[in-house]
PDB file of C-alpha atoms in Angstrom:
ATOM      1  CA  UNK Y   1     125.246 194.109  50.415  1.00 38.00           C
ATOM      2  CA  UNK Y   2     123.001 193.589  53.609  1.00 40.00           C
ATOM      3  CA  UNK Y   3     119.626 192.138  52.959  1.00 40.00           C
ATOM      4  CA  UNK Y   4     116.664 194.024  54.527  1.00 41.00           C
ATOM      5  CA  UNK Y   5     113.543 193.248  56.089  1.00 44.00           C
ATOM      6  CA  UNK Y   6     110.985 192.417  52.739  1.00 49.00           C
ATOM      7  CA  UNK Y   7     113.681 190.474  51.187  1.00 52.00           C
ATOM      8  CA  UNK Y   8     115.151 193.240  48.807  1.00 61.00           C
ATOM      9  CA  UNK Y   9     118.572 193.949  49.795  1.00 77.00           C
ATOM     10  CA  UNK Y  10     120.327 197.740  48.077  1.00 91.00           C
ATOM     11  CA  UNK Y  11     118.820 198.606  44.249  1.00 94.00           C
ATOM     12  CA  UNK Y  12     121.607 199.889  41.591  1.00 95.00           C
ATOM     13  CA  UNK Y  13     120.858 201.816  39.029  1.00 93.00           C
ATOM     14  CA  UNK Y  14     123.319 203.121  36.048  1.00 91.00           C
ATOM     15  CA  UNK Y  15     123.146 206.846  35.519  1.00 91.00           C
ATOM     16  CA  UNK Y  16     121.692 209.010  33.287  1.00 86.00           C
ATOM     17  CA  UNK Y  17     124.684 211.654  31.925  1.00 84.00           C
ATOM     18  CA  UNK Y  18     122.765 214.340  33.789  1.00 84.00           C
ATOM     19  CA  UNK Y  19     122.934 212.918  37.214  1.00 88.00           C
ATOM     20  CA  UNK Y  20     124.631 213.277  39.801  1.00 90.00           C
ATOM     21  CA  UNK Y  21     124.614 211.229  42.616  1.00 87.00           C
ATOM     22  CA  UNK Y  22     126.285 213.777  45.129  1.00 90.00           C
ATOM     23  CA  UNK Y  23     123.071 215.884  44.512  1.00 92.00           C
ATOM     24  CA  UNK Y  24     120.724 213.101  44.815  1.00 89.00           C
ATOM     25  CA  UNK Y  25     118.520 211.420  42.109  1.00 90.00           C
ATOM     26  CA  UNK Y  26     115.423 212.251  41.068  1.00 89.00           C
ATOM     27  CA  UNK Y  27     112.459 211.320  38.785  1.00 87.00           C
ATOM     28  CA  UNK Y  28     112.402 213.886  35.270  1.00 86.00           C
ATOM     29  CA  UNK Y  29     108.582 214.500  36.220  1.00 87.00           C
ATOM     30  CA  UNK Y  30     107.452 214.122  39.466  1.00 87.00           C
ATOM     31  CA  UNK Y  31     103.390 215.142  37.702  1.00 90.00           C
ATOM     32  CA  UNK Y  32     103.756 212.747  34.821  1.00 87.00           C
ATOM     33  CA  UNK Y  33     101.294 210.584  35.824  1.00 87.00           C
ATOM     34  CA  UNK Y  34     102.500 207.702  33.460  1.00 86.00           C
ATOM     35  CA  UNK Y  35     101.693 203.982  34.607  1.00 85.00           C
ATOM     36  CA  UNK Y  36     104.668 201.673  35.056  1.00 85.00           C
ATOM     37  CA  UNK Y  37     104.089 199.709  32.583  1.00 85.00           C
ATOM     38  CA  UNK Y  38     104.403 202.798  30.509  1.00 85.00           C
ATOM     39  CA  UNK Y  39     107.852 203.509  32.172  1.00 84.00           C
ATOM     40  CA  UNK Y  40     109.071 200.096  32.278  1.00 82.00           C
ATOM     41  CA  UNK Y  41     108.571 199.444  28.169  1.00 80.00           C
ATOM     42  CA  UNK Y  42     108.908 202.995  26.673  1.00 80.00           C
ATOM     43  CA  UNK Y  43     110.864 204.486  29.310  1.00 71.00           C
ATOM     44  CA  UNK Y  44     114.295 204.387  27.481  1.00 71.00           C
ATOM     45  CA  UNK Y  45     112.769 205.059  24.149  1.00 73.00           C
ATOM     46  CA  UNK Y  46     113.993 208.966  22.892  1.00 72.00           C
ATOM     47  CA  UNK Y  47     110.715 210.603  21.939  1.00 69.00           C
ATOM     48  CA  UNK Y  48     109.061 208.856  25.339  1.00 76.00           C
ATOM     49  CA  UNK Y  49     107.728 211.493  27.712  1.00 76.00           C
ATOM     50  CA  UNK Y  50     109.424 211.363  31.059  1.00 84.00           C
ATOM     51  CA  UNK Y  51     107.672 209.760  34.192  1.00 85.00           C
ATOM     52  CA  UNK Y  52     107.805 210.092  37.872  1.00 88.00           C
ATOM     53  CA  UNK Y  53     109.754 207.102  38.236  1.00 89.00           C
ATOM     54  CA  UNK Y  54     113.691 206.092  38.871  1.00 89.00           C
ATOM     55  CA  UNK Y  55     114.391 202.424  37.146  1.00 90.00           C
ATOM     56  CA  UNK Y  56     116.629 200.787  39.720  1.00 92.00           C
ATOM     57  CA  UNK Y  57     117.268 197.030  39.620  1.00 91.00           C
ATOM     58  CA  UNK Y  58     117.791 194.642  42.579  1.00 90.00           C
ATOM     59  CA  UNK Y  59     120.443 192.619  40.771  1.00 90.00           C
ATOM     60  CA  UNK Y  60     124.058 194.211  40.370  1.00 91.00           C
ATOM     61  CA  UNK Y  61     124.901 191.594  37.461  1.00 92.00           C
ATOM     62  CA  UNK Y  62     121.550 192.757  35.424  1.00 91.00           C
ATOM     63  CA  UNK Y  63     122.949 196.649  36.426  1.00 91.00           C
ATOM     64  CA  UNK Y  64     126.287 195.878  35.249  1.00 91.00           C
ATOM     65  CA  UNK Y  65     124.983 193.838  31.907  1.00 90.00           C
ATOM     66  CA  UNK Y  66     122.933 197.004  31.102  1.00 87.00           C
ATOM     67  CA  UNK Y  67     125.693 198.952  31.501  1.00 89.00           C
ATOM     68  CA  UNK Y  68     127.740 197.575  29.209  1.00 88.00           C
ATOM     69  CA  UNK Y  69     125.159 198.022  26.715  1.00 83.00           C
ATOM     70  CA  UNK Y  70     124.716 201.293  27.583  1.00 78.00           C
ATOM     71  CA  UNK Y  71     128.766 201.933  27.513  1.00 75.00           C
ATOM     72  CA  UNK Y  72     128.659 201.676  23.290  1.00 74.00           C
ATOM     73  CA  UNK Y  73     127.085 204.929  23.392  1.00 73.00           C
ATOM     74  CA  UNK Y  74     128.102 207.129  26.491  1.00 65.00           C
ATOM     75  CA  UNK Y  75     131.391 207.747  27.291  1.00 67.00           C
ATOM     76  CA  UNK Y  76     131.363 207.705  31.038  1.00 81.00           C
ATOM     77  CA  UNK Y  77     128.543 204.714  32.633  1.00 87.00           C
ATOM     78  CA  UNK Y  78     128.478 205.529  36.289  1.00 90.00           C
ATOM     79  CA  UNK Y  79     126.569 203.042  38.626  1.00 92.00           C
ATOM     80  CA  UNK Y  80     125.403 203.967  41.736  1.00 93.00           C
ATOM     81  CA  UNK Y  81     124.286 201.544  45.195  1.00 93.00           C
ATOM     82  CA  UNK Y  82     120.996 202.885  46.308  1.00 93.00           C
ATOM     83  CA  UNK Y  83     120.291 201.960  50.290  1.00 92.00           C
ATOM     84  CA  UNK Y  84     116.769 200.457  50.775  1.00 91.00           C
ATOM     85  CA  UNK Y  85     116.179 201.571  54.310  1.00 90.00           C
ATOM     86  CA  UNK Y  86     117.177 205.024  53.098  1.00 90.00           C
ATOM     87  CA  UNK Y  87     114.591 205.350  50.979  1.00 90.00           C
ATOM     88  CA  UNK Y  88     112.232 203.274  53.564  1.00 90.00           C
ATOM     89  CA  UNK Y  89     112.985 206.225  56.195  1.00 92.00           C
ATOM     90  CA  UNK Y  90     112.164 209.387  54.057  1.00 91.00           C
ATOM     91  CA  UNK Y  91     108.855 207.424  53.137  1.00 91.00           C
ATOM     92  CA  UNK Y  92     109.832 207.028  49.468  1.00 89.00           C
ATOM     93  CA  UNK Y  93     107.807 204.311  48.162  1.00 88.00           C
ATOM     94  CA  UNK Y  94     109.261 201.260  45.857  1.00 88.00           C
ATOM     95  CA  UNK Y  95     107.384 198.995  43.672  1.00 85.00           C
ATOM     96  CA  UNK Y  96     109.047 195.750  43.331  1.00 83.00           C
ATOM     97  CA  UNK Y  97     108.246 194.372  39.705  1.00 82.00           C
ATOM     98  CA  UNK Y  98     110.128 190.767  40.572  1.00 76.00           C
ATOM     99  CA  UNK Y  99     106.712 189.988  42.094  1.00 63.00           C
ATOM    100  CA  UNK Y 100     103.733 189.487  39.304  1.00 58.00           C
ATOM    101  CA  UNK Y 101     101.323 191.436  41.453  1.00 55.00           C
ATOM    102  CA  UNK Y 102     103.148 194.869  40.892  1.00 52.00           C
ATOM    103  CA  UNK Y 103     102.650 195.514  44.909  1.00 53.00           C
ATOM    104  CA  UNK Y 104     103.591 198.118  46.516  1.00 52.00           C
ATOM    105  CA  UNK Y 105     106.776 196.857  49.260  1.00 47.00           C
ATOM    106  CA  UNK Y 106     106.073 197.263  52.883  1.00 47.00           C
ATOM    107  CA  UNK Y 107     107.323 199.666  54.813  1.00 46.00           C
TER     108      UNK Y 107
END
């Protein structure tokens, strides 16, 4: 994993059963309007409303202890390497939640 400018080297992310990664991923509601806070604490709750956001995490080991969890229930856990500058490029904006302020990263 190369480390890019900002500090924040590739996200991961375990998939839902409904993606797929060959098609791209993609936030259930782009026009959901929900706040991350919203997201990050109800967001895998079943009757929660979707949001316009894509949990991703920074750290493989916290991806791959999730995804154990998440193996007691789903037959197939698929995790998938998401490339920062990628995302930087089409102008896809990330909010880093490591840092307290909830900022926006740089492009």
């Amino acid at each position: 994993m190369r480390s890019l400018p900002g500090g924040l080297g590739n996200l991961f992310r375990v998939l839902r059963l409904a993606e797929t990664p060959a098609l791209g991923l993609f936030a259930r509601n782009l026009y959901a309007f929900k706040s991350i806070q919203s997201h990050v604490g109800c967001g895998g709750r079943p009757n929660y409303s979707v949001s316009e956001y894509i949990s991703t995490s920074a750290s493989l080991t916290k991806v791959l202890d999730f995804a154990s969890l998440k193996a007691k229930n789903d037959a197939e856990v698929v995790i998938v390497e998401i490339d920062v500058g990628c995302l930087r490029r089409h102008g896809i904006p990330i909010v880093d939640l490591r840092d307290a302020t909830k900022q926006q990263l740089p492009e």
